[in-house]
Amino acid sequence: MSSLPPGAASERPTPLDSGNTLTEDAYRALRRDILRGVRQPGERLRIERLRGLYGIGPTPLREALQKLGAEQLVTVEGNRGFTVAPLDFADFDDLNTARSAVESAALRLSLTHGRDAWEAGVVAAAYLLRKEDRALHASSAGVPDAWEAANRAFHAATVAACGSTWLLRVREGLHDQSERYRRASVYQRQGSRDLAREHAEIAEAVLAREIARACRLVDDHFALTATSLSRATPTDRKPREPPADRASPANLHDPH
């Protein structure tokens, strides 16, 4: 699958956390930027360029890229270096199958055990997401981080009462792995897909404790994200690589 513009992710890289090791700093920042689409699918990750972007040395960067390779977010090409892994619909389909199964399991438990505080959390998250869905629908600027954050918070709120730490941990990992695919899919259907309606129906079923309906709606919601991306993506285009002389964003050690 060729790369798709993931939306309006800023070219400014993720700030580093001074409390971590340099390798951990580089890993967290690069991972976040790959998921957000700041580092795009197919982009060559040249060490010298990354040094300028992230203000960190070559050894921690290489170690971070090796870790990202183990997560299949980066392709390690031996002596040729590193590349952001391309978007692969077959991989996303498999990922979506796992994500839907885990989400349904967590949702069933959450709807069974959730109390008043859980319901209030779902209502609040649905309200915030409704505002972001409307803003996204009216915008032509891409998929902002605010929408992604609200979407993440809403779906997390619906399963928050499941009671299983391991189930939620696995779910979070699958959600992270899906992010760059989700952004690309939403970007492709921006203005034509009624995400506000989809989310409203899910919220209604969740708050009514309609377990079967809520699970079906979430499964359909995830599946539409996958099919929208596959239909929108031509298979014969190569991933886009940014120009080698693109101006670097401000050094991340600059607090401004």
Tab-separated table of C-alpha atoms in Angstrom:
chain	number	residue	atom	x	y	z
A	1	MET	CA	0.000	0.000	0.000
A	2	SER	CA	1.282	3.449	-0.784
A	3	SER	CA	1.453	6.177	1.800
A	4	LEU	CA	-1.387	8.595	2.321
A	5	PRO	CA	-1.258	12.117	3.727
A	6	PRO	CA	-2.129	11.414	7.369
A	7	GLY	CA	-3.632	14.867	7.839
A	8	ALA	CA	-2.578	18.031	9.501
A	9	ALA	CA	0.146	16.678	11.774
A	10	SER	CA	2.627	19.427	12.507
A	11	GLU	CA	6.130	19.201	11.086
A	12	ARG	CA	7.441	20.183	14.508
A	13	PRO	CA	8.672	16.990	16.169
A	14	THR	CA	7.468	15.749	19.520
A	15	PRO	CA	9.321	17.424	22.435
A	16	LEU	CA	11.779	15.307	24.347
A	17	ASP	CA	11.388	14.397	28.021
A	18	SER	CA	14.499	15.353	29.949
A	19	GLY	CA	13.696	12.731	32.611
A	20	ASN	CA	14.455	9.820	30.270
A	21	THR	CA	17.669	8.382	28.846
A	22	LEU	CA	18.671	9.739	25.450
A	23	THR	CA	17.676	6.473	23.763
A	24	GLU	CA	14.279	6.542	25.470
A	25	ASP	CA	13.839	10.192	24.518
A	26	ALA	CA	14.566	9.422	20.884
A	27	TYR	CA	12.377	6.312	20.894
A	28	ARG	CA	9.353	8.073	22.396
A	29	ALA	CA	9.621	11.131	20.148
A	30	LEU	CA	10.139	9.154	16.939
A	31	ARG	CA	7.395	6.682	17.777
A	32	ARG	CA	4.912	9.452	18.493
A	33	ASP	CA	5.822	11.270	15.287
A	34	ILE	CA	5.483	8.101	13.197
A	35	LEU	CA	2.046	7.434	14.678
A	36	ARG	CA	0.985	11.061	14.143
A	37	GLY	CA	2.231	11.127	10.569
A	38	VAL	CA	4.926	13.745	11.158
A	39	ARG	CA	7.348	11.074	9.933
A	40	GLN	CA	5.440	9.716	6.961
A	41	PRO	CA	5.198	6.138	5.634
A	42	GLY	CA	8.105	5.447	3.298
A	43	GLU	CA	10.204	8.329	4.621
A	44	ARG	CA	13.935	7.611	4.813
A	45	LEU	CA	15.131	8.196	8.362
A	46	ARG	CA	18.619	9.532	7.811
A	47	ILE	CA	20.595	9.816	11.022
A	48	GLU	CA	22.139	13.178	10.194
A	49	ARG	CA	18.771	14.702	9.404
A	50	LEU	CA	17.246	13.250	12.577
A	51	ARG	CA	20.111	14.724	14.612
A	52	GLY	CA	19.118	18.157	13.354
A	53	LEU	CA	15.429	17.579	13.953
A	54	TYR	CA	15.621	16.074	17.426
A	55	GLY	CA	18.870	17.467	18.782
A	56	ILE	CA	20.201	14.071	19.843
A	57	GLY	CA	23.262	12.014	18.892
A	58	PRO	CA	23.536	9.184	16.358
A	59	THR	CA	23.985	6.274	18.809
A	60	PRO	CA	20.739	6.853	20.767
A	61	LEU	CA	18.920	7.460	17.484
A	62	ARG	CA	20.111	4.157	16.013
A	63	GLU	CA	19.154	2.291	19.187
A	64	ALA	CA	15.712	3.922	19.126
A	65	LEU	CA	15.239	3.020	15.451
A	66	GLN	CA	16.175	-0.589	16.156
A	67	LYS	CA	13.471	-0.702	18.873
A	68	LEU	CA	10.958	0.768	16.442
A	69	GLY	CA	11.993	-1.857	13.915
A	70	ALA	CA	11.064	-4.553	16.420
A	71	GLU	CA	7.608	-2.937	16.620
A	72	GLN	CA	7.358	-2.954	12.801
A	73	LEU	CA	6.983	0.818	12.709
A	74	VAL	CA	10.383	1.166	11.040
A	75	THR	CA	11.956	-0.981	8.324
A	76	VAL	CA	15.595	-1.791	9.042
A	77	GLU	CA	17.464	-2.152	5.751
A	78	GLY	CA	20.886	-3.323	6.875
A	79	ASN	CA	23.580	-1.018	5.543
A	80	ARG	CA	20.976	1.085	3.737
A	81	GLY	CA	19.570	2.514	6.949
A	82	PHE	CA	16.041	2.986	8.217
A	83	THR	CA	12.653	3.805	6.667
A	84	VAL	CA	9.244	4.460	8.180
A	85	ALA	CA	7.234	1.298	7.522
A	86	PRO	CA	4.725	1.713	4.699
A	87	LEU	CA	0.997	1.515	5.257
A	88	ASP	CA	-0.003	-2.067	4.515
A	89	PHE	CA	-3.719	-2.799	4.200
A	90	ALA	CA	-3.280	-6.527	4.850
A	91	ASP	CA	-1.478	-5.675	8.086
A	92	PHE	CA	-4.190	-3.188	9.026
A	93	ASP	CA	-6.910	-5.747	8.317
A	94	ASP	CA	-5.181	-8.212	10.653
A	95	LEU	CA	-4.624	-5.491	13.241
A	96	ASN	CA	-8.264	-4.478	12.991
A	97	THR	CA	-9.405	-8.073	13.550
A	98	ALA	CA	-7.416	-8.242	16.786
A	99	ARG	CA	-8.484	-4.781	17.861
A	100	SER	CA	-12.186	-5.500	17.318
A	101	ALA	CA	-11.992	-8.730	19.315
A	102	VAL	CA	-10.241	-7.088	22.255
A	103	GLU	CA	-12.495	-4.033	22.150
A	104	SER	CA	-15.631	-6.173	22.206
A	105	ALA	CA	-14.362	-8.206	25.159
A	106	ALA	CA	-13.529	-5.056	27.136
A	107	LEU	CA	-16.791	-3.383	26.152
A	108	ARG	CA	-18.917	-6.330	27.308
A	109	LEU	CA	-17.252	-6.298	30.726
A	110	SER	CA	-17.474	-2.518	30.991
A	111	LEU	CA	-21.187	-2.383	30.185
A	112	THR	CA	-21.795	-5.124	32.719
A	113	HIS	CA	-19.839	-3.580	35.588
A	114	GLY	CA	-19.893	0.177	34.924
A	115	ARG	CA	-21.413	2.434	37.587
A	116	ASP	CA	-22.556	6.050	37.708
A	117	ALA	CA	-19.041	7.514	37.592
A	118	TRP	CA	-18.279	5.435	34.493
A	119	GLU	CA	-21.478	6.642	32.810
A	120	ALA	CA	-20.553	10.248	33.585
A	121	GLY	CA	-17.142	9.683	32.003
A	122	VAL	CA	-18.738	8.315	28.830
A	123	VAL	CA	-21.160	11.262	28.621
A	124	ALA	CA	-18.349	13.798	29.062
A	125	ALA	CA	-16.085	12.097	26.516
A	126	ALA	CA	-18.946	11.809	23.994
A	127	TYR	CA	-19.719	15.525	24.392
A	128	LEU	CA	-16.117	16.541	23.699
A	129	LEU	CA	-15.836	14.177	20.742
A	130	ARG	CA	-19.066	15.512	19.250
A	131	LYS	CA	-17.511	18.986	19.149
A	132	GLU	CA	-14.324	17.648	17.531
A	133	ASP	CA	-16.298	15.565	15.008
A	134	ARG	CA	-18.189	18.674	13.908
A	135	ALA	CA	-14.984	20.694	13.631
A	136	LEU	CA	-13.341	17.914	11.621
A	137	HIS	CA	-16.316	17.637	9.270
A	138	ALA	CA	-16.248	21.378	8.570
A	139	SER	CA	-12.485	21.557	8.098
A	140	SER	CA	-10.375	20.928	5.032
A	141	ALA	CA	-7.068	21.165	6.892
A	142	GLY	CA	-6.622	17.509	7.731
A	143	VAL	CA	-6.936	15.462	10.922
A	144	PRO	CA	-5.851	17.505	13.964
A	145	ASP	CA	-4.347	16.078	17.125
A	146	ALA	CA	-7.345	17.419	19.073
A	147	TRP	CA	-9.682	15.096	17.169
A	148	GLU	CA	-7.397	12.097	17.662
A	149	ALA	CA	-7.166	12.822	21.399
A	150	ALA	CA	-10.944	13.169	21.754
A	151	ASN	CA	-11.545	9.999	19.733
A	152	ARG	CA	-9.057	8.082	21.866
A	153	ALA	CA	-10.612	9.406	25.089
A	154	PHE	CA	-14.151	8.486	24.036
A	155	HIS	CA	-13.382	4.888	23.121
A	156	ALA	CA	-11.239	4.510	26.248
A	157	ALA	CA	-14.094	5.843	28.394
A	158	THR	CA	-16.513	3.225	27.063
A	159	VAL	CA	-14.270	0.347	28.199
A	160	ALA	CA	-12.882	1.985	31.353
A	161	ALA	CA	-15.020	-0.136	33.693
A	162	CYS	CA	-13.989	-3.512	32.260
A	163	GLY	CA	-11.869	-4.277	35.318
A	164	SER	CA	-9.034	-6.042	33.474
A	165	THR	CA	-5.658	-4.294	33.510
A	166	TRP	CA	-4.203	-6.727	30.976
A	167	LEU	CA	-7.114	-6.378	28.591
A	168	LEU	CA	-6.807	-2.596	28.693
A	169	ARG	CA	-3.045	-2.782	28.225
A	170	VAL	CA	-3.357	-4.962	25.122
A	171	ARG	CA	-6.145	-2.728	23.845
A	172	GLU	CA	-3.996	0.384	24.248
A	173	GLY	CA	-1.168	-1.168	22.260
A	174	LEU	CA	-3.505	-2.099	19.412
A	175	HIS	CA	-5.005	1.399	19.475
A	176	ASP	CA	-1.533	2.926	19.168
A	177	GLN	CA	-0.599	0.670	16.263
A	178	SER	CA	-3.831	1.655	14.491
A	179	GLU	CA	-3.338	5.395	14.838
A	180	ARG	CA	-1.497	6.175	11.624
A	181	TYR	CA	-3.899	4.006	9.613
A	182	ARG	CA	-6.860	5.671	11.310
A	183	ARG	CA	-5.555	9.160	10.567
A	184	ALA	CA	-4.990	8.270	6.912
A	185	SER	CA	-8.476	6.737	6.597
A	186	VAL	CA	-10.235	9.661	8.275
A	187	TYR	CA	-8.239	12.075	6.107
A	188	GLN	CA	-9.363	10.292	2.942
A	189	ARG	CA	-13.053	10.412	3.919
A	190	GLN	CA	-12.975	13.819	5.598
A	191	GLY	CA	-16.196	15.683	4.972
A	192	SER	CA	-18.027	12.626	3.607
A	193	ARG	CA	-18.052	10.163	6.509
A	194	ASP	CA	-20.516	10.950	9.297
A	195	LEU	CA	-18.292	10.228	12.275
A	196	ALA	CA	-20.522	12.286	14.577
A	197	ARG	CA	-23.454	9.979	13.869
A	198	GLU	CA	-21.348	6.837	14.291
A	199	HIS	CA	-20.019	8.015	17.640
A	200	ALA	CA	-23.449	9.183	18.823
A	201	GLU	CA	-24.972	5.782	18.078
A	202	ILE	CA	-22.161	4.020	19.934
A	203	ALA	CA	-22.595	6.323	22.944
A	204	GLU	CA	-26.352	5.750	22.957
A	205	ALA	CA	-25.987	1.956	22.914
A	206	VAL	CA	-23.254	2.015	25.556
A	207	LEU	CA	-25.240	4.187	27.972
A	208	ALA	CA	-28.332	2.032	27.424
A	209	ARG	CA	-26.220	-1.056	28.304
A	210	GLU	CA	-27.212	-2.665	24.990
A	211	ILE	CA	-24.198	-4.956	24.868
A	212	ALA	CA	-24.839	-6.737	21.561
A	213	ARG	CA	-25.751	-3.509	19.745
A	214	ALA	CA	-22.822	-1.569	21.195
A	215	CYS	CA	-20.340	-4.275	20.175
A	216	ARG	CA	-21.831	-4.467	16.676
A	217	LEU	CA	-21.676	-0.698	16.220
A	218	VAL	CA	-18.052	-0.532	17.369
A	219	ASP	CA	-17.118	-3.452	15.119
A	220	ASP	CA	-18.801	-1.738	12.142
A	221	HIS	CA	-17.112	1.551	13.081
A	222	PHE	CA	-13.652	-0.034	13.053
A	223	ALA	CA	-14.383	-2.009	9.879
A	224	LEU	CA	-15.466	1.127	8.007
A	225	THR	CA	-12.174	2.776	8.889
A	226	ALA	CA	-10.352	-0.180	7.327
A	227	THR	CA	-12.484	-0.436	4.179
A	228	SER	CA	-12.422	3.326	3.631
A	229	LEU	CA	-8.639	3.263	3.596
A	230	SER	CA	-8.369	0.270	1.264
A	231	ARG	CA	-10.807	1.739	-1.265
A	232	ALA	CA	-9.125	5.134	-1.202
A	233	THR	CA	-5.581	3.855	-1.649
A	234	PRO	CA	-4.160	2.993	-5.072
A	235	THR	CA	-1.811	0.003	-4.966
A	236	ASP	CA	0.613	1.061	-7.681
A	237	ARG	CA	2.001	4.248	-6.153
A	238	LYS	CA	5.288	4.344	-4.284
A	239	PRO	CA	5.547	5.942	-0.839
A	240	ARG	CA	6.321	9.628	-0.929
A	241	GLU	CA	9.704	10.678	0.426
A	242	PRO	CA	10.169	14.250	1.639
A	243	PRO	CA	12.804	16.383	-0.119
A	244	ALA	CA	16.277	15.916	1.301
A	245	ASP	CA	16.739	19.669	1.687
A	246	ARG	CA	13.488	20.322	3.602
A	247	ALA	CA	14.081	22.886	6.302
A	248	SER	CA	14.379	21.336	9.748
A	249	PRO	CA	11.972	22.343	12.496
A	250	ALA	CA	13.306	24.083	15.557
A	251	ASN	CA	15.622	22.039	17.750
A	252	LEU	CA	13.632	20.233	20.391
A	253	HIS	CA	15.866	21.362	23.214
A	254	ASP	CA	14.596	24.891	22.583
A	255	PRO	CA	11.739	25.367	25.075
A	256	HIS	CA	9.968	27.597	22.575
